[in-house]
mmCIF file of C-alpha atoms in Angstrom:
data_model
loop_
_atom_site.group_PDB
_atom_site.id
_atom_site.type_symbol
_atom_site.label_atom_id
_atom_site.label_comp_id
_atom_site.label_asym_id
_atom_site.label_seq_id
_atom_site.Cartn_x
_atom_site.Cartn_y
_atom_site.Cartn_z
ATOM 1 C CA MET A 1 17.791 5.046 -24.132
ATOM 2 C CA LYS A 2 17.119 2.970 -21.450
ATOM 3 C CA GLU A 3 14.864 -0.315 -21.842
ATOM 4 C CA GLU A 4 11.850 -0.942 -20.384
ATOM 5 C CA GLN A 5 12.677 -2.920 -17.038
ATOM 6 C CA SER A 6 11.236 -6.868 -17.146
ATOM 7 C CA ARG A 7 8.973 -7.252 -14.606
ATOM 8 C CA SER A 8 8.503 -10.346 -12.595
ATOM 9 C CA LEU A 9 6.534 -11.848 -9.572
ATOM 10 C CA PHE A 10 8.114 -14.698 -7.440
ATOM 11 C CA GLY A 11 9.651 -16.030 -10.604
ATOM 12 C CA ILE A 12 6.463 -15.642 -12.756
ATOM 13 C CA SER A 13 7.345 -12.954 -16.145
ATOM 14 C CA LEU A 14 4.944 -10.338 -16.505
ATOM 15 C CA SER A 15 6.544 -8.487 -19.158
ATOM 16 C CA ASP A 16 5.777 -10.888 -21.966
ATOM 17 C CA ARG A 17 1.977 -11.689 -20.563
ATOM 18 C CA PRO A 18 -1.093 -9.587 -21.981
ATOM 19 C CA THR A 19 -2.237 -6.861 -19.686
ATOM 20 C CA TRP A 20 -5.028 -8.782 -18.317
ATOM 21 C CA GLN A 21 -3.018 -11.593 -16.983
ATOM 22 C CA GLN A 22 -0.574 -9.289 -15.548
ATOM 23 C CA PHE A 23 -3.584 -7.841 -13.717
ATOM 24 C CA LEU A 24 -4.783 -10.886 -12.614
ATOM 25 C CA ILE A 25 -1.215 -12.382 -11.299
ATOM 26 C CA CYS A 26 -0.588 -9.165 -9.100
ATOM 27 C CA THR A 27 -4.176 -8.928 -7.788
ATOM 28 C CA SER A 28 -4.211 -12.732 -6.749
ATOM 29 C CA GLY A 29 -1.102 -12.331 -5.160
ATOM 30 C CA PHE A 30 -2.081 -9.221 -3.217
ATOM 31 C CA PHE A 31 -5.352 -10.619 -2.336
ATOM 32 C CA PHE A 32 -4.101 -13.662 -0.888
ATOM 33 C CA GLY A 33 -1.458 -11.860 0.891
ATOM 34 C CA TYR A 34 -3.738 -9.504 2.646
ATOM 35 C CA LEU A 35 -6.713 -12.174 3.057
ATOM 36 C CA VAL A 36 -4.102 -14.325 5.355
ATOM 37 C CA ASN A 37 -2.669 -11.162 6.816
ATOM 38 C CA GLY A 38 -6.405 -10.273 7.894
ATOM 39 C CA VAL A 39 -6.748 -13.456 9.596
ATOM 40 C CA CYS A 40 -3.626 -13.399 11.518
ATOM 41 C CA GLU A 41 -4.131 -9.618 12.585
ATOM 42 C CA GLU A 42 -7.780 -10.810 13.978
ATOM 43 C CA TYR A 43 -6.318 -13.629 15.869
ATOM 44 C CA VAL A 44 -3.543 -11.422 17.286
ATOM 45 C CA TYR A 45 -5.309 -8.361 18.081
ATOM 46 C CA ASN A 46 -8.866 -9.395 18.928
ATOM 47 C CA ARG A 47 -8.421 -12.704 20.391
ATOM 48 C CA LEU A 48 -5.180 -12.205 22.298
ATOM 49 C CA GLN A 49 -5.765 -8.461 22.879
ATOM 50 C CA PHE A 50 -2.440 -7.315 21.850
ATOM 51 C CA SER A 51 -2.292 -4.038 20.279
ATOM 52 C CA PHE A 52 1.542 -3.715 19.396
ATOM 53 C CA GLY A 53 1.297 -2.164 16.300
ATOM 54 C CA TRP A 54 5.030 -0.703 16.123
ATOM 55 C CA TYR A 55 6.527 -3.659 17.458
ATOM 56 C CA PHE A 56 4.830 -5.982 15.059
ATOM 57 C CA THR A 57 5.698 -4.197 12.150
ATOM 58 C CA PHE A 58 9.226 -3.733 13.471
ATOM 59 C CA ILE A 59 9.323 -7.769 13.692
ATOM 60 C CA GLN A 60 7.750 -7.683 10.297
ATOM 61 C CA GLY A 61 10.585 -5.770 8.839
ATOM 62 C CA PHE A 62 13.317 -8.343 9.619
ATOM 63 C CA VAL A 63 11.480 -11.176 8.494
ATOM 64 C CA TYR A 64 11.146 -8.784 4.955
ATOM 65 C CA LEU A 65 14.918 -8.655 5.058
ATOM 66 C CA PHE A 66 15.107 -12.343 5.512
ATOM 67 C CA LEU A 67 12.733 -12.971 2.584
ATOM 68 C CA ILE A 68 14.362 -10.336 0.212
ATOM 69 C CA TYR A 69 17.679 -12.336 1.127
ATOM 70 C CA LEU A 70 16.107 -15.574 -0.123
ATOM 71 C CA GLN A 71 15.137 -13.671 -3.194
ATOM 72 C CA GLY A 72 18.733 -13.462 -4.368
ATOM 73 C CA PHE A 73 18.690 -9.684 -3.716
ATOM 74 C CA THR A 74 21.567 -7.729 -2.641
ATOM 75 C CA THR A 75 22.888 -3.963 -2.344
ATOM 76 C CA LYS A 76 24.647 -4.406 -5.636
ATOM 77 C CA HIS A 77 21.244 -4.229 -7.377
ATOM 78 C CA ILE A 78 20.251 -0.677 -5.901
ATOM 79 C CA VAL A 79 20.080 1.684 -8.678
ATOM 80 C CA ASN A 80 18.419 4.725 -6.851
ATOM 81 C CA PRO A 81 19.890 6.856 -4.131
ATOM 82 C CA MET A 82 19.214 6.196 -0.458
ATOM 83 C CA ARG A 83 18.130 9.409 -0.012
ATOM 84 C CA THR A 84 15.200 8.727 -2.101
ATOM 85 C CA TYR A 85 13.900 6.274 0.087
ATOM 86 C CA VAL A 86 14.639 8.251 3.474
ATOM 87 C CA LYS A 87 11.753 10.442 2.227
ATOM 88 C CA LEU A 88 9.615 7.336 1.124
ATOM 89 C CA SER A 89 10.008 5.675 4.605
ATOM 90 C CA ALA A 90 9.497 8.782 6.545
ATOM 91 C CA VAL A 91 6.027 8.978 4.962
ATOM 92 C CA LEU A 92 5.195 5.645 5.416
ATOM 93 C CA MET A 93 5.895 5.610 8.989
ATOM 94 C CA GLY A 94 4.188 9.308 9.491
ATOM 95 C CA SER A 95 0.956 7.514 7.761
ATOM 96 C CA HIS A 96 1.454 4.540 10.074
ATOM 97 C CA GLY A 97 1.547 6.547 12.937
ATOM 98 C CA LEU A 98 -1.426 8.856 12.497
ATOM 99 C CA THR A 99 -3.446 6.259 11.366
ATOM 100 C CA LYS A 100 -2.868 4.520 14.945
ATOM 101 C CA GLY A 101 -3.325 7.947 16.961
ATOM 102 C CA SER A 102 -6.527 8.701 14.937
ATOM 103 C CA LEU A 103 -8.284 5.699 16.390
ATOM 104 C CA ALA A 104 -8.026 7.510 20.176
ATOM 105 C CA TYR A 105 -10.440 10.254 18.458
ATOM 106 C CA LEU A 106 -12.322 8.104 15.882
ATOM 107 C CA ASN A 107 -14.707 5.372 16.369
ATOM 108 C CA TYR A 108 -14.385 2.568 13.818
ATOM 109 C CA PRO A 109 -17.600 3.773 11.374
ATOM 110 C CA ALA A 110 -15.699 7.070 11.099
ATOM 111 C CA GLN A 111 -12.307 5.781 10.426
ATOM 112 C CA ILE A 112 -13.678 3.719 7.648
ATOM 113 C CA MET A 113 -15.489 6.441 5.947
ATOM 114 C CA PHE A 114 -12.355 8.233 5.741
ATOM 115 C CA LYS A 115 -10.197 5.130 5.089
ATOM 116 C CA SER A 116 -12.153 4.182 2.183
ATOM 117 C CA THR A 117 -11.849 7.636 0.029
ATOM 118 C CA LYS A 118 -7.968 6.970 -0.042
ATOM 119 C CA VAL A 119 -7.979 6.414 -3.857
ATOM 120 C CA LEU A 120 -9.434 10.079 -4.480
ATOM 121 C CA PRO A 121 -6.364 11.829 -2.957
ATOM 122 C CA VAL A 122 -4.196 9.244 -4.677
ATOM 123 C CA MET A 123 -5.544 10.371 -7.830
ATOM 124 C CA ILE A 124 -5.584 14.421 -7.223
ATOM 125 C CA MET A 125 -1.894 14.028 -5.703
ATOM 126 C CA GLY A 126 -0.540 12.261 -8.833
ATOM 127 C CA ALA A 127 -1.049 15.878 -10.561
ATOM 128 C CA PHE A 128 1.689 17.446 -8.440
ATOM 129 C CA ILE A 129 4.385 14.644 -8.332
ATOM 130 C CA PRO A 130 7.444 15.428 -10.244
ATOM 131 C CA GLY A 131 8.012 13.072 -12.866
ATOM 132 C CA LEU A 132 4.607 12.277 -12.863
ATOM 133 C CA ARG A 133 2.065 14.535 -13.581
ATOM 134 C CA ARG A 134 -0.838 12.359 -14.274
ATOM 135 C CA LYS A 135 -4.306 13.853 -15.506
ATOM 136 C CA TYR A 136 -7.238 11.396 -15.352
ATOM 137 C CA PRO A 137 -10.338 11.706 -17.199
ATOM 138 C CA VAL A 138 -13.537 12.842 -15.757
ATOM 139 C CA HIS A 139 -14.972 9.323 -16.009
ATOM 140 C CA GLU A 140 -12.183 7.804 -13.592
ATOM 141 C CA TYR A 141 -13.040 10.401 -10.956
ATOM 142 C CA ILE A 142 -16.797 9.453 -11.018
ATOM 143 C CA SER A 143 -15.682 5.791 -11.097
ATOM 144 C CA ALA A 144 -13.615 6.359 -8.240
ATOM 145 C CA PHE A 145 -16.296 8.347 -6.257
ATOM 146 C CA LEU A 146 -19.045 5.335 -7.046
ATOM 147 C CA LEU A 147 -16.533 2.804 -5.529
ATOM 148 C CA VAL A 148 -15.698 5.238 -2.458
ATOM 149 C CA LEU A 149 -19.550 5.651 -1.640
ATOM 150 C CA GLY A 150 -20.499 2.172 -2.274
ATOM 151 C CA LEU A 151 -17.763 1.024 0.100
ATOM 152 C CA ILE A 152 -18.981 3.317 2.572
ATOM 153 C CA LEU A 153 -22.343 2.093 2.430
ATOM 154 C CA PHE A 154 -21.562 -1.534 2.342
ATOM 155 C CA THR A 155 -19.038 -1.289 5.427
ATOM 156 C CA LEU A 156 -21.354 0.739 7.444
ATOM 157 C CA ALA A 157 -24.427 -1.281 6.867
ATOM 158 C CA ASP A 158 -23.675 -3.465 10.094
ATOM 159 C CA ALA A 159 -22.012 -0.872 12.111
ATOM 160 C CA GLN A 160 -23.510 -0.915 15.738
ATOM 161 C CA MET A 161 -23.215 2.985 16.262
ATOM 162 C CA SER A 162 -23.080 6.403 13.950
ATOM 163 C CA PRO A 163 -19.843 7.719 13.139
ATOM 164 C CA ASN A 164 -18.197 9.860 15.675
ATOM 165 C CA PHE A 165 -16.335 12.589 14.757
ATOM 166 C CA SER A 166 -13.536 14.706 16.414
ATOM 167 C CA MET A 167 -11.489 17.501 14.883
ATOM 168 C CA ILE A 168 -8.312 16.225 16.198
ATOM 169 C CA GLY A 169 -8.850 12.815 14.867
ATOM 170 C CA ILE A 170 -10.206 14.030 11.393
ATOM 171 C CA MET A 171 -6.738 16.144 11.115
ATOM 172 C CA MET A 172 -5.306 12.974 12.112
ATOM 173 C CA ILE A 173 -6.643 10.951 9.457
ATOM 174 C CA THR A 174 -6.913 13.358 6.786
ATOM 175 C CA GLY A 175 -2.797 13.669 7.376
ATOM 176 C CA ALA A 176 -2.471 9.931 7.085
ATOM 177 C CA LEU A 177 -4.809 9.933 3.916
ATOM 178 C CA ILE A 178 -2.340 12.619 2.159
ATOM 179 C CA MET A 179 0.969 10.859 3.108
ATOM 180 C CA ASP A 180 -0.716 7.673 1.536
ATOM 181 C CA ALA A 181 -1.619 9.534 -1.517
ATOM 182 C CA PHE A 182 1.873 10.881 -1.800
ATOM 183 C CA LEU A 183 3.777 7.724 -0.854
ATOM 184 C CA GLY A 184 1.841 5.806 -3.713
ATOM 185 C CA ASN A 185 2.751 8.337 -6.430
ATOM 186 C CA LEU A 186 6.247 8.694 -5.027
ATOM 187 C CA GLN A 187 6.659 4.696 -5.571
ATOM 188 C CA GLU A 188 5.201 5.626 -9.105
ATOM 189 C CA ALA A 189 7.317 7.919 -9.954
ATOM 190 C CA ILE A 190 10.310 6.021 -8.844
ATOM 191 C CA PHE A 191 9.540 3.522 -10.975
ATOM 192 C CA THR A 192 8.756 5.826 -13.900
ATOM 193 C CA MET A 193 11.967 7.917 -13.826
ATOM 194 C CA ASN A 194 14.168 4.900 -13.312
ATOM 195 C CA PRO A 195 12.271 1.754 -14.953
ATOM 196 C CA GLU A 196 15.438 -0.105 -13.764
ATOM 197 C CA THR A 197 13.971 -0.167 -10.249
ATOM 198 C CA THR A 198 12.892 -3.727 -8.968
ATOM 199 C CA GLN A 199 9.982 -4.199 -6.501
ATOM 200 C CA MET A 200 12.593 -5.732 -4.223
ATOM 201 C CA GLU A 201 14.685 -2.744 -4.325
ATOM 202 C CA MET A 202 11.767 -0.469 -3.361
ATOM 203 C CA LEU A 203 10.902 -3.071 -0.482
ATOM 204 C CA PHE A 204 14.638 -3.343 0.701
ATOM 205 C CA CYS A 205 15.330 0.005 0.853
ATOM 206 C CA SER A 206 12.255 1.080 2.567
ATOM 207 C CA THR A 207 12.233 -1.434 5.179
ATOM 208 C CA VAL A 208 16.064 -0.768 6.044
ATOM 209 C CA VAL A 209 15.631 2.947 6.187
ATOM 210 C CA GLY A 210 12.073 2.463 7.978
ATOM 211 C CA LEU A 211 13.189 0.450 10.708
ATOM 212 C CA PRO A 212 14.976 3.139 12.799
ATOM 213 C CA PHE A 213 11.828 5.301 12.263
ATOM 214 C CA LEU A 214 9.933 2.571 14.198
ATOM 215 C CA PHE A 215 12.297 2.000 17.124
ATOM 216 C CA VAL A 216 11.808 5.816 18.198
ATOM 217 C CA PRO A 217 7.992 5.642 18.816
ATOM 218 C CA MET A 218 8.383 2.062 20.525
ATOM 219 C CA VAL A 219 10.958 3.251 22.853
ATOM 220 C CA LEU A 220 8.893 6.621 23.574
ATOM 221 C CA THR A 221 5.582 4.792 24.426
ATOM 222 C CA GLY A 222 7.095 1.999 26.283
ATOM 223 C CA GLU A 223 5.556 -0.354 23.941
ATOM 224 C CA VAL A 224 8.719 -2.351 23.358
ATOM 225 C CA PHE A 225 8.900 -3.234 26.843
ATOM 226 C CA ARG A 226 5.159 -4.195 27.177
ATOM 227 C CA ALA A 227 5.371 -6.217 23.846
ATOM 228 C CA TRP A 228 8.371 -8.097 24.806
ATOM 229 C CA THR A 229 7.034 -9.223 28.314
ATOM 230 C CA ALA A 230 3.553 -10.080 26.597
ATOM 231 C CA CYS A 231 5.490 -12.307 23.785
ATOM 232 C CA ALA A 232 7.606 -13.765 26.017
ATOM 233 C CA GLN A 233 4.483 -15.273 27.970
ATOM 234 C CA HIS A 234 3.009 -16.184 24.785
ATOM 235 C CA PRO A 235 6.086 -16.873 22.429
ATOM 236 C CA TYR A 236 4.041 -18.924 19.733
ATOM 237 C CA VAL A 237 2.687 -15.340 18.815
ATOM 238 C CA TYR A 238 6.235 -14.894 17.238
ATOM 239 C CA GLY A 239 5.112 -18.044 14.825
ATOM 240 C CA VAL A 240 1.820 -16.151 13.969
ATOM 241 C CA LEU A 241 4.022 -12.887 13.078
ATOM 242 C CA VAL A 242 6.469 -14.333 10.833
ATOM 243 C CA PHE A 243 3.820 -16.667 9.123
ATOM 244 C CA GLU A 244 1.879 -13.059 8.947
ATOM 245 C CA ALA A 245 4.756 -11.511 7.716
ATOM 246 C CA MET A 246 5.453 -14.284 4.739
ATOM 247 C CA ALA A 247 1.916 -13.566 3.494
ATOM 248 C CA THR A 248 1.785 -9.856 3.684
ATOM 249 C CA PHE A 249 5.359 -10.161 1.925
ATOM 250 C CA ILE A 250 3.566 -11.372 -1.060
ATOM 251 C CA GLY A 251 0.802 -8.985 -0.685
ATOM 252 C CA GLN A 252 3.628 -6.000 -0.760
ATOM 253 C CA VAL A 253 5.436 -7.210 -3.522
ATOM 254 C CA SER A 254 2.135 -7.505 -5.649
ATOM 255 C CA VAL A 255 1.006 -4.187 -4.811
ATOM 256 C CA LEU A 256 4.440 -2.653 -5.945
ATOM 257 C CA SER A 257 4.171 -4.768 -9.007
ATOM 258 C CA LEU A 258 0.707 -3.233 -9.501
ATOM 259 C CA ILE A 259 2.347 0.316 -8.816
ATOM 260 C CA ALA A 260 4.935 -0.406 -11.409
ATOM 261 C CA LEU A 261 2.687 -1.635 -14.023
ATOM 262 C CA PHE A 262 -0.697 0.182 -13.723
ATOM 263 C CA GLY A 263 -0.093 3.132 -11.511
ATOM 264 C CA ALA A 264 -0.860 4.211 -8.395
ATOM 265 C CA ALA A 265 -4.340 5.273 -8.660
ATOM 266 C CA THR A 266 -5.656 1.730 -10.168
ATOM 267 C CA THR A 267 -3.594 0.054 -7.458
ATOM 268 C CA ALA A 268 -5.466 2.243 -4.844
ATOM 269 C CA LEU A 269 -8.709 1.201 -6.287
ATOM 270 C CA ILE A 270 -7.912 -2.530 -5.902
ATOM 271 C CA THR A 271 -6.878 -1.909 -2.147
ATOM 272 C CA THR A 272 -9.901 0.123 -1.367
ATOM 273 C CA ALA A 273 -12.206 -2.632 -3.029
ATOM 274 C CA ARG A 274 -10.317 -5.512 -1.012
ATOM 275 C CA LYS A 275 -12.195 -4.537 2.383
ATOM 276 C CA GLY A 276 -15.571 -4.841 0.137
ATOM 277 C CA VAL A 277 -14.618 -8.214 -1.270
ATOM 278 C CA THR A 278 -13.198 -9.499 2.316
ATOM 279 C CA LEU A 279 -16.984 -8.666 3.674
ATOM 280 C CA LEU A 280 -19.040 -9.722 0.746
ATOM 281 C CA LEU A 281 -16.823 -13.255 1.556
ATOM 282 C CA SER A 282 -17.794 -13.432 4.814
ATOM 283 C CA TYR A 283 -21.315 -12.917 4.159
ATOM 284 C CA LEU A 284 -21.483 -15.524 1.620
ATOM 285 C CA ILE A 285 -19.408 -17.992 3.847
ATOM 286 C CA PHE A 286 -21.179 -17.371 6.845
ATOM 287 C CA THR A 287 -24.614 -16.814 5.343
ATOM 288 C CA LYS A 288 -25.214 -13.617 7.162
ATOM 289 C CA PRO A 289 -28.302 -11.894 5.790
ATOM 290 C CA LEU A 290 -27.940 -8.896 3.342
ATOM 291 C CA THR A 291 -29.546 -5.804 3.505
ATOM 292 C CA GLU A 292 -31.027 -3.207 1.364
ATOM 293 C CA GLN A 293 -27.772 -0.992 2.287
ATOM 294 C CA HIS A 294 -25.878 -4.020 1.206
ATOM 295 C CA GLY A 295 -27.357 -4.113 -1.916
ATOM 296 C CA SER A 296 -27.160 -0.356 -2.614
ATOM 297 C CA GLY A 297 -23.420 -0.410 -1.796
ATOM 298 C CA LEU A 298 -22.741 -3.514 -3.862
ATOM 299 C CA LEU A 299 -24.573 -1.940 -6.829
ATOM 300 C CA LEU A 300 -22.371 1.307 -6.394
ATOM 301 C CA ILE A 301 -19.045 -0.718 -6.058
ATOM 302 C CA ALA A 302 -20.152 -2.660 -9.567
ATOM 303 C CA MET A 303 -20.824 0.487 -11.189
ATOM 304 C CA GLY A 304 -17.694 2.252 -10.325
ATOM 305 C CA ILE A 305 -15.711 -1.049 -11.192
ATOM 306 C CA VAL A 306 -17.575 -1.173 -14.942
ATOM 307 C CA LEU A 307 -17.186 2.539 -15.577
ATOM 308 C CA LYS A 308 -13.833 2.220 -14.675
ATOM 309 C CA MET A 309 -13.027 -0.676 -17.330
ATOM 310 C CA VAL A 310 -15.529 0.372 -20.222
ATOM 311 C CA PRO A 311 -13.469 2.238 -22.978
ATOM 312 C CA MET A 312 -14.276 5.796 -23.507
ATOM 313 C CA ASP A 313 -13.316 8.456 -25.805
ATOM 314 C CA SER A 314 -10.926 10.357 -23.381
ATOM 315 C CA LYS A 315 -7.433 9.494 -23.443
ATOM 316 C CA ALA A 316 -5.776 7.368 -20.877
ATOM 317 C CA PRO A 317 -4.077 9.111 -17.658
ATOM 318 C CA THR A 318 -1.045 10.564 -19.104
ATOM 319 C CA LYS A 319 2.374 11.278 -17.476
ATOM 320 C CA ILE A 320 5.821 13.021 -18.494
ATOM 321 C CA PRO A 321 7.881 10.212 -19.305
ATOM 322 C CA ALA A 322 11.476 9.841 -18.122
ATOM 323 C CA ARG A 323 13.814 11.374 -20.273
ATOM 324 C CA PRO A 324 16.232 9.008 -21.693
ATOM 325 C CA ALA A 325 19.766 9.101 -20.513
ATOM 326 C CA VAL A 326 21.885 10.803 -23.444
ATOM 327 C CA ARG A 327 25.607 10.372 -22.482
ATOM 328 C CA SER A 328 28.047 12.796 -23.910
ATOM 329 C CA ALA A 329 32.067 12.723 -23.620
ATOM 330 C CA SER A 330 31.986 15.410 -21.054
ATOM 331 C CA GLY A 331 29.456 13.517 -18.853
ATOM 332 C CA ASP A 332 26.709 16.629 -19.092
ATOM 333 C CA GLY A 333 23.694 14.203 -19.980
ATOM 334 C CA ASP A 334 24.348 12.207 -17.095
ATOM 335 C CA ARG A 335 24.511 15.510 -14.832
ATOM 336 C CA GLU A 336 21.356 16.312 -16.361
ATOM 337 C CA ASP A 337 19.495 13.189 -15.599
ATOM 338 C CA ASP A 338 20.603 13.222 -12.074
ATOM 339 C CA GLU A 339 19.450 16.860 -11.568
ATOM 340 C CA GLU A 340 15.856 15.543 -12.443
ATOM 341 C CA ARG A 341 16.017 12.672 -10.353
ATOM 342 C CA LYS A 342 17.005 15.175 -7.444
ATOM 343 C CA SER A 343 13.205 16.402 -7.803
ATOM 344 C CA LEU A 344 12.022 13.162 -6.137
ATOM 345 C CA VAL A 345 14.519 13.479 -3.374
#
C-alpha cells in the first residue's frame, strides 16, 4: 500500500503539523502571493495601461520554470504521465481566454457577480470527477451560498454602474467558471489517485505543457508584437513582471498545497474570500466610509465562514480513495492501476 505523500511548503513541513497550522501556513502563503500580485497588476494594467495578458502570462511561465529549478525539481521526480497535464493545461488556458474575452461583453460589476460564484460549480463538479466523486452535506452548500452572496453585495457596493449583461458574455464567463471548476477538481483527483504527486510536479508540468497553448493566441491576435514593442520602450516593466511572478509562484504553490490537503472546494472558498478581504483591507487602510450594503455583505460572509467551521452531525465530504497498488508476479495489479488512472486522462 502506498504511503501518504509527505507535504511541505518551501521547506516548511506540513504533514507533521496540526490541521489548523497547515491551513494557516498555506493560506498565509496564498494571501501574500496574490496581494503582491494585485499591487503589481494595478501598476502594470492601470497605471501603465498595458493589457497584454497572454504575453505577461508567457513571461511568468519562464520565471516559474526557473524558480522550480531552484527548488531542486527535475523531470526525474515526475510520477504522472504528461498527457494528464495536457488536459489540465488546455482547461487552464481555455478558462483564461474565456475570462479575458468576456470583458468585451460584460462590464466590471457583471463579471464580479459571476466570478464570485466560483465555489458553487467547484462543489457541484466534484461529484462527477473520476477518482473523486465528492458529496458535500447541505450546510456546506448553504455556507458557500452565503459567502457568494455576501461577496457580491460587498464588491458591488461601490459600483458606479449596474451590472450589464450580454448573452455572449454570459456564455463565455459561464464556460470559464465550468473550466475553473473542472480544473480544481482535476488537480485534487490527481493528488488523490497518486499521493506521490508533488506541488512542484503539478506546477512544472502544467507550465511546460501550457506555454505552447499561450503562444498560439499571442501570435494570432498580434499581441506578442505589440507587447514586445511596448515593453522595449519601458524595459523596467520586465522587472515588475519578474517580481510579480515570484510572488504569484508562492501563491500558486500555496494553492496547490491547499488543494492537496483540504480539497478543491475549500480552496475555492478561500480564493473567493480573498477579494473580500482585499477590499476590506483597502477600506481600513484608506479609511473609506462603509455603507449599509458593505455591512450586510460582511455579515453574510461571516455567517458563511462560521457555518463552514462549525462541526455538524453530517459526515464530512466523502470521496472514493485511490486503490492501493497490489503487485502480482504477472504485473496484473499494476495494469489495473494504470487503467484506473486513465479515467483522468
